[in-house]
Amino acid sequence: MTHPKKPDNGPVHAYATYVRIGIIGLGVLLQLGLLAVITYFLEAYGAVLYLLMDVAGLVAVFCLVNRHDSSAYRIAWIIVILVAPVFGLLLYLAWGRVDFNRRERGRLRKAFDRGFDRLPQGEDLEAFHRTHPEQAPYAQGLARSRFPLYTGTAARYFPLGEAYFDSLADDLEKAERFILMEYFIVAEGELWSRLHDILRRKAAQGVEVRLLYDDVGCFFKIPDDYYKTLRDEGIQAAVFGPAHRFVSSFYLNYRNHQKIVVIDGQVGYTGGVNAADEYINVNSRLGHWKDVGIRLEGSAVRSLSVIFFQMWELATHRVDEEYTGYLTAQPVGEASGWFQPYADEPANNPVNPALDLIRQAAGGARRRLWMTSPYLILDQELLSDFCLAAKGGVDVRIMTPAVPDHWYVGLVNRHNYRMLAEAGVKIYEYTPGFLHAKLMLVDDRCGTIGSVNLDFRSLYLHYENGVWICDAPVLDDIRRDMEAVMAVSHQMTPEEIASRPWWQKILGALFNLFSPLM
């Protein structure tokens, strides 16, 4: 099927985005300027006030030390406050408090509780405890955060974005009732043109189509008012966290990094892929772009639907009181294994299901702990967990890209190699290009796939999602794919890591110190 060629509005779209980013940047600069003026005034004319600010800075440091979030985040802000007591304190008060106000936190909790109340709680957990005592702590931990465990679910693993989107397109074509789609990035190009065409046709056929995308994730990818175009086509589109609304707060950092598609309530997709060309290796500037995804069919899709609607409510500020009609997943009779879709969000700090799951795996693995992540930006606690597992004889392997998407990320990744390698963790760099997959495999009995990176933003600031899997055939596919990744990767030796140029070591240590603030 051919379509008339659209006019090339790329420069216009880019110009509009530059203007919006310029306005946002101006707002940030005005804040910094105001903080600098206040700092100058206090230093020049307010000795007493300056002393009080010093005392306030010490109080802030005391409060930071006693927080229950990442030690790396606390240390970074403590250094900022101590080096520049007045300016650093004001900057921390403006941008550094990783907290929601009471009203906003209450709104978030109501939205999430409305979703959790529609999920079955604990129905399969007792049986799982009896048959899988070693893996029970993982399932129990997620269940405490109200994410149910399911049987009756079939799964198919996709080792490449190309295969993922081919399957997704086929399922979208079969949609009869509704399509729920959520991505961090939607970008104009070959892939999105294909998906967009299907969504337009389905909407015209009377299928309900909802699309949720993140505003910051789509900078320069689509026009700023793209949601209006989609709505004119019959697609219900919503933008998560418009950046211009949150210039004056740290909420700008609370991005929706989730990737979820649900079709007719029975079929669901998730993983690390976004709706952009590089994920199908078209115009990738980083060499071969390696990403993965999973297709679920059956009972567990119910949780994916709920997670989508929770985020839809946060984005639209509209309450869908009756979305039970979308939670129609039926068990697949011949499916085997256990599935537990989960999500993580910044308002639940210091309770972080995604981080807790990783730390449980590091402490609970007996034979094998394999992981892939594009970012290896770890705080001291998680770094120590991986090292302790390796020292205890667990085969710990971490796969990262040889070609990072940001040069400073590569420096921080390699800075963390040293301690890991010295403890016996095997580090592999994916030499064909950029490894964007987020996988974890524990003792070949359980594992995860989703959107969660091994970095501060994923573990503390972003809205994320994934699926924990136990004793399902799809785990064999994941293991074979990870072995294939290692086969084309370069294993970093402790000697090679230690022989890096001195300037890389210094910059890596410096960027690592402030990596939670990036």
Coordinates of C-alpha atoms in Angstrom, one line a residue:
M1 CA 0.0 0.0 0.0
T2 CA 1.5 3.4 -1.0
H3 CA 0.8 6.7 0.6
P4 CA 1.3 10.2 -0.7
K5 CA 4.6 11.7 0.2
K6 CA 4.3 14.0 3.2
P7 CA 5.8 17.5 3.0
D8 CA 9.2 17.7 4.7
N9 CA 8.5 19.8 7.8
G10 CA 11.7 18.6 9.6
P11 CA 13.3 22.1 9.9
V12 CA 10.0 23.6 11.1
H13 CA 9.6 20.9 13.7
A14 CA 13.2 21.3 14.8
Y15 CA 12.8 25.0 15.0
A16 CA 9.7 24.7 17.2
T17 CA 11.5 22.3 19.5
Y18 CA 14.5 24.5 19.7
V19 CA 12.2 27.4 20.7
R20 CA 10.6 25.4 23.4
I21 CA 13.9 24.1 24.7
G22 CA 15.2 27.7 24.6
I23 CA 12.3 28.8 26.8
I24 CA 12.8 26.0 29.2
G25 CA 16.6 26.7 29.2
L26 CA 15.9 30.4 29.8
G27 CA 13.7 29.5 32.8
V28 CA 16.5 27.4 34.2
L29 CA 19.1 30.2 33.6
L30 CA 16.8 32.7 35.3
Q31 CA 16.6 30.4 38.3
L32 CA 20.4 30.0 38.4
G33 CA 20.8 33.8 38.0
L34 CA 18.4 34.5 40.8
L35 CA 20.3 32.0 43.0
A36 CA 23.6 33.7 42.1
V37 CA 22.2 37.2 42.9
I38 CA 20.9 36.0 46.2
T39 CA 24.3 34.4 46.9
Y40 CA 26.2 37.5 46.1
F41 CA 23.9 39.7 48.2
L42 CA 24.3 37.4 51.2
E43 CA 28.1 37.3 50.8
A44 CA 28.5 41.0 50.3
Y45 CA 25.9 42.5 52.7
G46 CA 24.6 39.8 55.0
A47 CA 27.3 38.3 57.2
V48 CA 24.7 37.2 59.7
L49 CA 22.4 35.8 57.1
Y50 CA 25.4 34.1 55.4
L51 CA 26.2 32.5 58.7
L52 CA 22.7 31.3 59.0
M53 CA 22.9 29.9 55.5
D54 CA 26.0 28.1 56.5
V55 CA 24.2 26.6 59.5
A56 CA 21.3 25.7 57.2
G57 CA 23.7 24.1 54.8
L58 CA 25.0 21.9 57.7
V59 CA 21.5 21.0 58.6
A60 CA 20.8 20.0 54.9
V61 CA 24.0 17.9 55.0
F62 CA 22.8 16.3 58.2
C63 CA 19.4 15.6 56.6
L64 CA 21.0 14.2 53.5
V65 CA 23.2 11.8 55.5
N66 CA 20.1 10.4 57.2
R67 CA 18.1 9.9 54.0
H68 CA 17.2 6.4 52.9
D69 CA 17.9 6.8 49.2
S70 CA 21.1 6.3 47.2
S71 CA 24.3 7.0 49.0
A72 CA 25.8 8.2 45.7
Y73 CA 23.0 10.8 45.3
R74 CA 23.6 12.0 48.9
I75 CA 27.3 12.3 48.5
A76 CA 27.0 14.2 45.3
W77 CA 24.8 16.8 46.9
I78 CA 26.8 17.0 50.1
I79 CA 29.9 17.9 48.0
V80 CA 27.9 20.6 46.1
I81 CA 26.6 22.1 49.4
L82 CA 30.0 22.1 51.2
V83 CA 31.9 23.5 48.2
A84 CA 29.4 26.3 47.7
P85 CA 27.5 26.6 51.0
V86 CA 25.0 29.3 49.9
F87 CA 24.6 28.7 46.2
G88 CA 24.8 24.9 46.7
L89 CA 22.1 25.0 49.4
L90 CA 19.8 27.1 47.3
L91 CA 20.4 24.8 44.3
Y92 CA 19.6 21.8 46.4
L93 CA 16.4 23.3 47.8
A94 CA 15.3 24.2 44.2
W95 CA 16.3 21.0 42.4
G96 CA 17.8 18.4 44.6
R97 CA 14.9 17.2 46.8
V98 CA 13.8 13.9 45.3
D99 CA 10.4 14.2 46.9
F100 CA 6.9 15.0 45.9
N101 CA 4.8 17.4 47.9
R102 CA 2.0 15.9 50.0
R103 CA -0.7 16.9 47.6
E104 CA 1.1 15.4 44.5
R105 CA 2.1 12.3 46.4
G106 CA -1.5 11.8 47.5
R107 CA -2.7 12.1 43.9
L108 CA -0.1 9.6 42.7
R109 CA -1.0 7.1 45.4
K110 CA -4.7 7.3 44.6
A111 CA -4.0 6.7 40.9
F112 CA -1.9 3.7 41.7
D113 CA -4.2 2.3 44.3
R114 CA -7.1 2.5 41.9
G115 CA -5.2 0.2 39.6
F116 CA -4.0 -2.2 42.2
D117 CA -7.5 -2.6 43.5
R118 CA -8.4 -4.1 40.1
L119 CA -5.7 -6.8 40.3
P120 CA -6.0 -10.3 41.9
Q121 CA -3.8 -10.3 45.0
G122 CA -2.1 -13.5 46.3
E123 CA -4.1 -16.0 44.3
D124 CA -1.1 -18.0 43.0
L125 CA 1.5 -16.9 45.5
E126 CA 0.8 -19.7 48.1
A127 CA 1.2 -22.4 45.5
F128 CA 4.4 -20.9 44.2
H129 CA 5.8 -20.8 47.7
R130 CA 5.3 -24.6 48.0
T131 CA 6.8 -25.5 44.6
H132 CA 9.6 -22.8 44.4
P133 CA 10.9 -22.1 47.9
E134 CA 14.3 -20.7 46.6
Q135 CA 12.6 -18.2 44.2
A136 CA 9.7 -17.4 46.6
P137 CA 11.4 -14.3 48.1
Y138 CA 11.5 -12.6 44.6
A139 CA 7.8 -13.2 44.1
Q140 CA 6.9 -12.2 47.6
G141 CA 8.9 -8.9 47.4
L142 CA 7.0 -7.9 44.3
A143 CA 3.7 -9.1 45.8
R144 CA 4.2 -6.8 48.8
S145 CA 4.2 -3.9 46.2
R146 CA 0.8 -5.3 45.0
F147 CA 2.1 -6.9 41.8
P148 CA 0.4 -10.3 41.4
L149 CA 2.0 -13.5 40.2
Y150 CA 0.4 -15.3 37.3
T151 CA 0.3 -18.7 35.6
G152 CA -1.6 -19.3 32.3
T153 CA 0.7 -17.0 30.3
A154 CA 2.6 -17.9 27.1
A155 CA 5.7 -15.9 26.2
R156 CA 7.8 -15.3 23.1
Y157 CA 11.2 -13.6 23.3
F158 CA 12.6 -11.3 20.6
P159 CA 16.4 -11.0 20.5
L160 CA 16.2 -8.0 18.2
G161 CA 14.0 -5.0 17.8
E162 CA 13.3 -5.9 14.1
A163 CA 11.6 -9.2 15.2
Y164 CA 9.8 -7.5 18.0
F165 CA 8.2 -4.9 15.8
D166 CA 7.3 -7.4 13.0
S167 CA 5.4 -9.4 15.5
L168 CA 3.8 -6.3 17.1
A169 CA 2.7 -5.0 13.6
D170 CA 1.0 -8.4 13.0
D171 CA -0.9 -8.3 16.3
L172 CA -1.9 -4.6 15.8
E173 CA -3.5 -5.6 12.5
K174 CA -5.6 -8.2 14.3
A175 CA -6.9 -5.8 17.0
E176 CA -10.7 -5.7 17.3
R177 CA -11.5 -3.7 20.5
F178 CA -8.6 -1.6 21.7
I179 CA -4.9 -0.9 21.5
L180 CA -2.9 0.6 24.5
M181 CA 0.5 1.9 23.6
E182 CA 3.1 3.5 25.8
Y183 CA 6.7 4.4 24.8
F184 CA 9.4 6.8 26.2
I185 CA 10.4 7.7 22.6
V186 CA 8.2 8.0 19.5
A187 CA 10.2 9.3 16.5
E188 CA 9.2 10.1 13.0
G189 CA 10.8 7.7 10.5
E190 CA 10.4 4.3 8.8
L191 CA 9.3 2.4 11.9
W192 CA 6.8 5.0 13.2
S193 CA 5.4 5.5 9.7
R194 CA 4.6 1.8 9.6
L195 CA 3.0 1.7 13.1
H196 CA 1.2 5.0 12.6
D197 CA -0.4 3.8 9.4
I198 CA -1.8 0.7 11.3
L199 CA -3.0 2.8 14.2
R200 CA -4.8 5.3 11.9
R201 CA -6.5 2.5 10.0
K202 CA -7.5 0.7 13.2
A203 CA -8.9 4.0 14.7
A204 CA -10.9 4.5 11.5
Q205 CA -12.3 1.0 11.8
G206 CA -13.6 1.8 15.3
V207 CA -10.9 0.2 17.3
E208 CA -10.1 2.4 20.4
V209 CA -6.4 3.5 20.2
R210 CA -4.6 5.2 23.0
L211 CA -1.0 6.4 22.8
L212 CA 1.1 7.7 25.6
Y213 CA 4.6 9.1 25.1
D214 CA 7.1 11.1 27.2
D215 CA 7.7 14.7 26.3
V216 CA 11.4 14.9 27.0
G217 CA 12.0 11.5 25.4
C218 CA 10.5 12.9 22.2
F219 CA 12.4 16.1 22.0
F220 CA 13.5 16.6 18.3
K221 CA 11.7 13.3 17.4
I222 CA 8.2 14.6 16.7
P223 CA 6.6 18.0 16.5
D224 CA 5.7 19.6 19.9
D225 CA 2.0 19.5 19.1
Y226 CA 2.0 16.0 17.6
Y227 CA -0.7 14.8 20.0
K228 CA -3.1 17.2 18.2
T229 CA -2.4 15.5 14.9
L230 CA -3.0 12.1 16.4
R231 CA -6.3 13.2 18.0
D232 CA -7.5 14.6 14.7
E233 CA -6.9 11.1 13.3
G234 CA -9.1 9.5 16.0
I235 CA -6.2 8.3 18.2
Q236 CA -6.4 9.2 21.8
A237 CA -2.9 10.7 22.5
A238 CA -1.5 12.0 25.7
V239 CA 1.9 13.5 26.6
F240 CA 3.5 12.5 29.9
G241 CA 5.2 15.3 31.9
P242 CA 5.3 18.3 29.5
A243 CA 8.7 19.8 30.3
H244 CA 7.7 23.4 30.4
R245 CA 5.3 22.8 33.3
F246 CA 8.1 21.5 35.6
V247 CA 11.1 23.9 34.9
S248 CA 10.9 25.1 38.5
S249 CA 11.1 21.7 40.1
F250 CA 13.0 18.5 40.1
Y251 CA 9.9 16.8 38.6
L252 CA 11.5 17.6 35.2
N253 CA 13.6 14.5 36.0
Y254 CA 10.6 12.2 36.6
R255 CA 10.3 10.7 33.1
N256 CA 8.1 7.9 31.9
H257 CA 10.6 5.4 30.7
Q258 CA 8.1 2.5 30.4
K259 CA 7.4 0.5 27.2
I260 CA 4.1 -1.3 27.1
V261 CA 1.6 -2.3 24.4
V262 CA -1.7 -4.2 25.1
I263 CA -4.0 -5.4 22.4
D264 CA -7.6 -6.4 23.2
G265 CA -6.5 -7.2 26.8
Q266 CA -5.1 -10.6 25.8
V267 CA -1.7 -9.8 24.2
G268 CA 1.0 -7.6 25.7
Y269 CA 4.5 -6.4 24.8
T270 CA 7.3 -4.9 26.8
G271 CA 11.1 -4.7 26.8
G272 CA 13.7 -2.1 26.2
V273 CA 12.6 -1.0 22.7
N274 CA 11.2 2.4 21.7
A275 CA 9.3 3.4 18.5
A276 CA 12.3 4.8 16.7
D277 CA 14.3 3.7 13.7
E278 CA 17.5 2.9 15.5
Y279 CA 15.7 0.1 17.3
I280 CA 15.3 -1.7 14.0
N281 CA 18.8 -0.8 12.9
V282 CA 17.8 1.9 10.5
N283 CA 20.2 4.9 10.5
S284 CA 21.8 3.8 13.8
R285 CA 24.8 6.1 14.5
L286 CA 26.2 3.7 17.1
G287 CA 26.7 0.6 14.9
H288 CA 24.5 -2.4 15.5
W289 CA 21.7 -1.5 17.9
K290 CA 20.9 -4.5 20.1
D291 CA 17.7 -4.5 22.0
V292 CA 15.2 -7.1 23.1
G293 CA 11.5 -7.5 23.9
I294 CA 8.9 -10.0 25.0
R295 CA 5.4 -10.9 23.9
L296 CA 3.0 -12.1 26.6
E297 CA -0.4 -13.8 26.0
G298 CA -2.7 -14.7 28.8
S299 CA -3.3 -13.8 32.4
A300 CA -0.3 -11.7 33.1
V301 CA -1.4 -9.1 30.5
R302 CA -3.9 -7.9 33.0
S303 CA -1.1 -6.3 35.0
L304 CA 0.4 -4.6 31.9
S305 CA -3.1 -3.1 31.3
V306 CA -3.3 -1.7 34.8
I307 CA 0.2 -0.3 34.7
F308 CA -0.7 1.5 31.4
F309 CA -3.9 3.0 32.9
Q310 CA -2.1 4.2 36.0
M311 CA 0.3 6.2 33.9
W312 CA -2.5 7.4 31.6
E313 CA -4.2 8.9 34.6
L314 CA -1.1 10.6 35.8
A315 CA -0.6 12.1 32.3
T316 CA -4.2 13.2 31.6
H317 CA -5.3 14.0 35.2
R318 CA -8.5 12.2 34.3
V319 CA -9.8 9.3 36.3
D320 CA -11.0 6.2 34.4
E321 CA -13.1 4.8 37.1
E322 CA -14.4 2.0 35.0
Y323 CA -11.5 0.4 33.1
T324 CA -12.3 -3.1 34.3
G325 CA -13.6 -3.8 30.8
Y326 CA -10.1 -3.6 29.5
L327 CA -8.8 -6.2 32.0
T328 CA -10.1 -9.2 30.1
A329 CA -7.0 -11.4 29.8
Q330 CA -7.8 -15.1 29.8
P331 CA -5.4 -17.9 30.8
V332 CA -3.6 -19.8 28.0
G333 CA -4.3 -23.4 28.8
E334 CA -1.0 -25.1 27.7
A335 CA 1.3 -22.3 28.9
S336 CA 3.9 -23.1 31.6
G337 CA 5.9 -20.9 34.0
W338 CA 5.2 -18.0 36.3
F339 CA 5.0 -14.3 35.3
Q340 CA 4.9 -11.2 37.4
P341 CA 4.8 -7.9 35.6
Y342 CA 5.9 -5.0 37.8
A343 CA 6.5 -1.3 37.7
D344 CA 8.5 1.3 39.6
E345 CA 8.0 5.0 40.2
P346 CA 9.7 7.8 42.0
A347 CA 6.9 8.5 44.5
N348 CA 7.5 5.2 46.2
N349 CA 11.1 6.0 47.3
P350 CA 12.7 4.5 49.4
V351 CA 10.7 1.4 48.4
N352 CA 11.9 0.6 44.9
P353 CA 10.6 -2.8 43.5
A354 CA 13.1 -2.8 40.6
L355 CA 16.1 -2.1 42.7
D356 CA 15.0 -4.5 45.4
L357 CA 14.6 -7.2 42.8
I358 CA 18.2 -6.7 41.6
R359 CA 19.6 -6.7 45.1
Q360 CA 17.7 -9.8 46.0
A361 CA 19.1 -11.5 42.9
A362 CA 22.6 -10.5 43.9
G363 CA 22.1 -11.9 47.3
G364 CA 20.0 -14.9 46.3
A365 CA 21.8 -16.3 43.2
R366 CA 23.6 -19.6 43.9
R367 CA 25.2 -20.4 40.6
R368 CA 24.7 -17.6 38.0
L369 CA 23.8 -14.0 37.7
W370 CA 24.0 -12.5 34.2
M371 CA 22.9 -9.0 33.4
T372 CA 22.9 -6.6 30.4
S373 CA 22.5 -2.9 30.6
P374 CA 23.6 0.1 28.5
Y375 CA 24.5 2.0 31.7
L376 CA 26.6 0.7 34.6
I377 CA 26.2 3.7 36.9
L378 CA 26.1 2.0 40.3
D379 CA 26.0 3.3 43.9
Q380 CA 28.3 1.7 46.4
E381 CA 25.6 -0.6 47.8
L382 CA 24.7 -2.2 44.5
L383 CA 28.4 -2.4 43.5
S384 CA 29.2 -4.2 46.7
D385 CA 26.3 -6.6 46.2
F386 CA 27.6 -7.7 42.8
C387 CA 31.2 -8.0 44.2
L388 CA 30.0 -10.0 47.2
A389 CA 28.1 -12.4 45.0
A390 CA 31.2 -13.0 42.8
K391 CA 33.4 -13.5 45.8
G392 CA 31.0 -16.1 47.0
G393 CA 31.5 -18.1 43.9
V394 CA 28.5 -17.0 41.8
D395 CA 29.2 -16.6 38.1
V396 CA 28.4 -12.9 37.8
R397 CA 28.6 -11.4 34.3
I398 CA 27.6 -8.0 33.1
M399 CA 27.3 -7.0 29.5
T400 CA 27.5 -3.3 28.4
P401 CA 28.1 -1.5 25.1
A402 CA 31.5 -1.1 23.6
V403 CA 30.0 2.0 21.8
P404 CA 28.2 4.2 24.5
D405 CA 25.5 6.6 23.5
H406 CA 27.2 9.4 25.5
W407 CA 31.0 9.6 25.9
Y408 CA 30.8 10.5 29.6
V409 CA 28.6 7.4 30.2
G410 CA 31.4 5.2 28.8
L411 CA 33.9 6.8 31.2
V412 CA 31.6 6.1 34.2
N413 CA 30.9 2.5 33.0
R414 CA 34.6 1.8 32.8
H415 CA 35.3 3.5 36.1
N416 CA 33.0 0.9 37.7
Y417 CA 34.7 -2.0 35.9
R418 CA 37.8 -2.0 38.2
M419 CA 36.1 -2.9 41.5
L420 CA 33.8 -5.4 39.8
A421 CA 36.6 -7.2 37.9
E422 CA 38.9 -7.3 40.9
A423 CA 36.1 -9.1 42.8
G424 CA 35.7 -11.7 40.0
V425 CA 32.8 -10.2 38.0
K426 CA 33.2 -10.8 34.3
I427 CA 32.6 -7.7 32.2
Y428 CA 31.8 -8.0 28.5
E429 CA 31.6 -5.1 26.0
Y430 CA 29.3 -5.6 23.0
T431 CA 31.7 -4.8 20.1
P432 CA 29.2 -4.7 17.2
G433 CA 27.7 -1.5 18.6
F434 CA 25.2 -0.3 21.2
L435 CA 23.7 -2.8 23.6
H436 CA 20.4 -1.3 24.9
A437 CA 18.9 -4.5 26.3
K438 CA 17.9 -4.8 30.0
L439 CA 18.0 -8.4 31.0
M440 CA 18.7 -10.4 34.2
L441 CA 19.1 -14.2 34.4
V442 CA 19.4 -15.9 37.8
D443 CA 20.5 -19.5 38.1
D444 CA 18.6 -20.3 34.8
R445 CA 15.4 -20.6 37.0
C446 CA 14.2 -17.0 36.9
G447 CA 15.0 -13.6 35.3
T448 CA 13.7 -10.2 34.2
I449 CA 13.2 -8.2 31.0
G450 CA 12.0 -4.7 30.8
S451 CA 12.9 -1.0 30.7
V452 CA 15.1 -0.8 33.9
N453 CA 18.8 0.2 33.4
L454 CA 21.5 -0.2 36.0
D455 CA 21.7 3.6 36.7
F456 CA 20.4 6.1 39.2
R457 CA 17.7 7.5 36.9
S458 CA 16.1 4.1 36.3
L459 CA 16.3 2.9 39.9
Y460 CA 15.2 6.2 41.6
L461 CA 13.8 8.8 39.3
H462 CA 12.1 7.3 36.3
Y463 CA 8.8 5.4 35.9
E464 CA 9.9 1.9 34.8
N465 CA 8.4 -1.5 34.2
G466 CA 9.4 -5.1 33.6
V467 CA 8.4 -8.7 34.0
W468 CA 9.8 -11.2 36.4
I469 CA 9.7 -14.8 35.0
C470 CA 10.3 -18.1 36.7
D471 CA 10.5 -21.6 35.3
A472 CA 9.2 -20.7 31.8
P473 CA 10.6 -22.0 28.5
V474 CA 11.3 -18.4 27.4
L475 CA 14.2 -18.3 29.9
D476 CA 16.1 -20.7 27.7
D477 CA 15.8 -18.3 24.8
I478 CA 17.1 -15.5 27.0
R479 CA 20.1 -17.5 28.1
R480 CA 21.0 -18.5 24.6
D481 CA 20.7 -14.8 23.5
M482 CA 23.0 -13.7 26.3
E483 CA 25.5 -16.3 25.3
A484 CA 25.3 -15.0 21.7
V485 CA 26.0 -11.5 23.0
M486 CA 29.1 -12.6 24.9
A487 CA 30.3 -14.6 21.8
V488 CA 30.6 -11.3 19.9
S489 CA 31.8 -9.2 22.9
H490 CA 35.2 -8.4 24.3
Q491 CA 35.8 -9.6 27.9
M492 CA 37.6 -6.8 29.8
T493 CA 40.4 -8.2 32.0
P494 CA 41.5 -6.6 35.3
E495 CA 44.9 -5.8 33.6
E496 CA 43.2 -4.1 30.7
I497 CA 41.0 -2.0 33.0
A498 CA 44.0 -1.0 35.1
S499 CA 46.0 0.1 32.0
R500 CA 43.5 2.8 30.9
P501 CA 45.0 6.2 30.3
W502 CA 45.4 8.3 33.5
W503 CA 43.1 11.1 32.2
Q504 CA 40.3 8.5 31.6
K505 CA 40.6 7.3 35.1
I506 CA 40.4 10.9 36.5
L507 CA 37.5 11.9 34.4
G508 CA 35.7 8.6 35.1
A509 CA 36.1 9.1 38.8
L510 CA 34.9 12.8 38.5
F511 CA 31.8 11.9 36.4
N512 CA 31.0 9.0 38.6
L513 CA 31.0 11.2 41.6
F514 CA 28.3 13.5 40.1
S515 CA 26.6 10.8 37.9
P516 CA 23.4 10.8 40.1
L517 CA 22.9 14.5 39.2
M518 CA 23.3 14.1 35.4

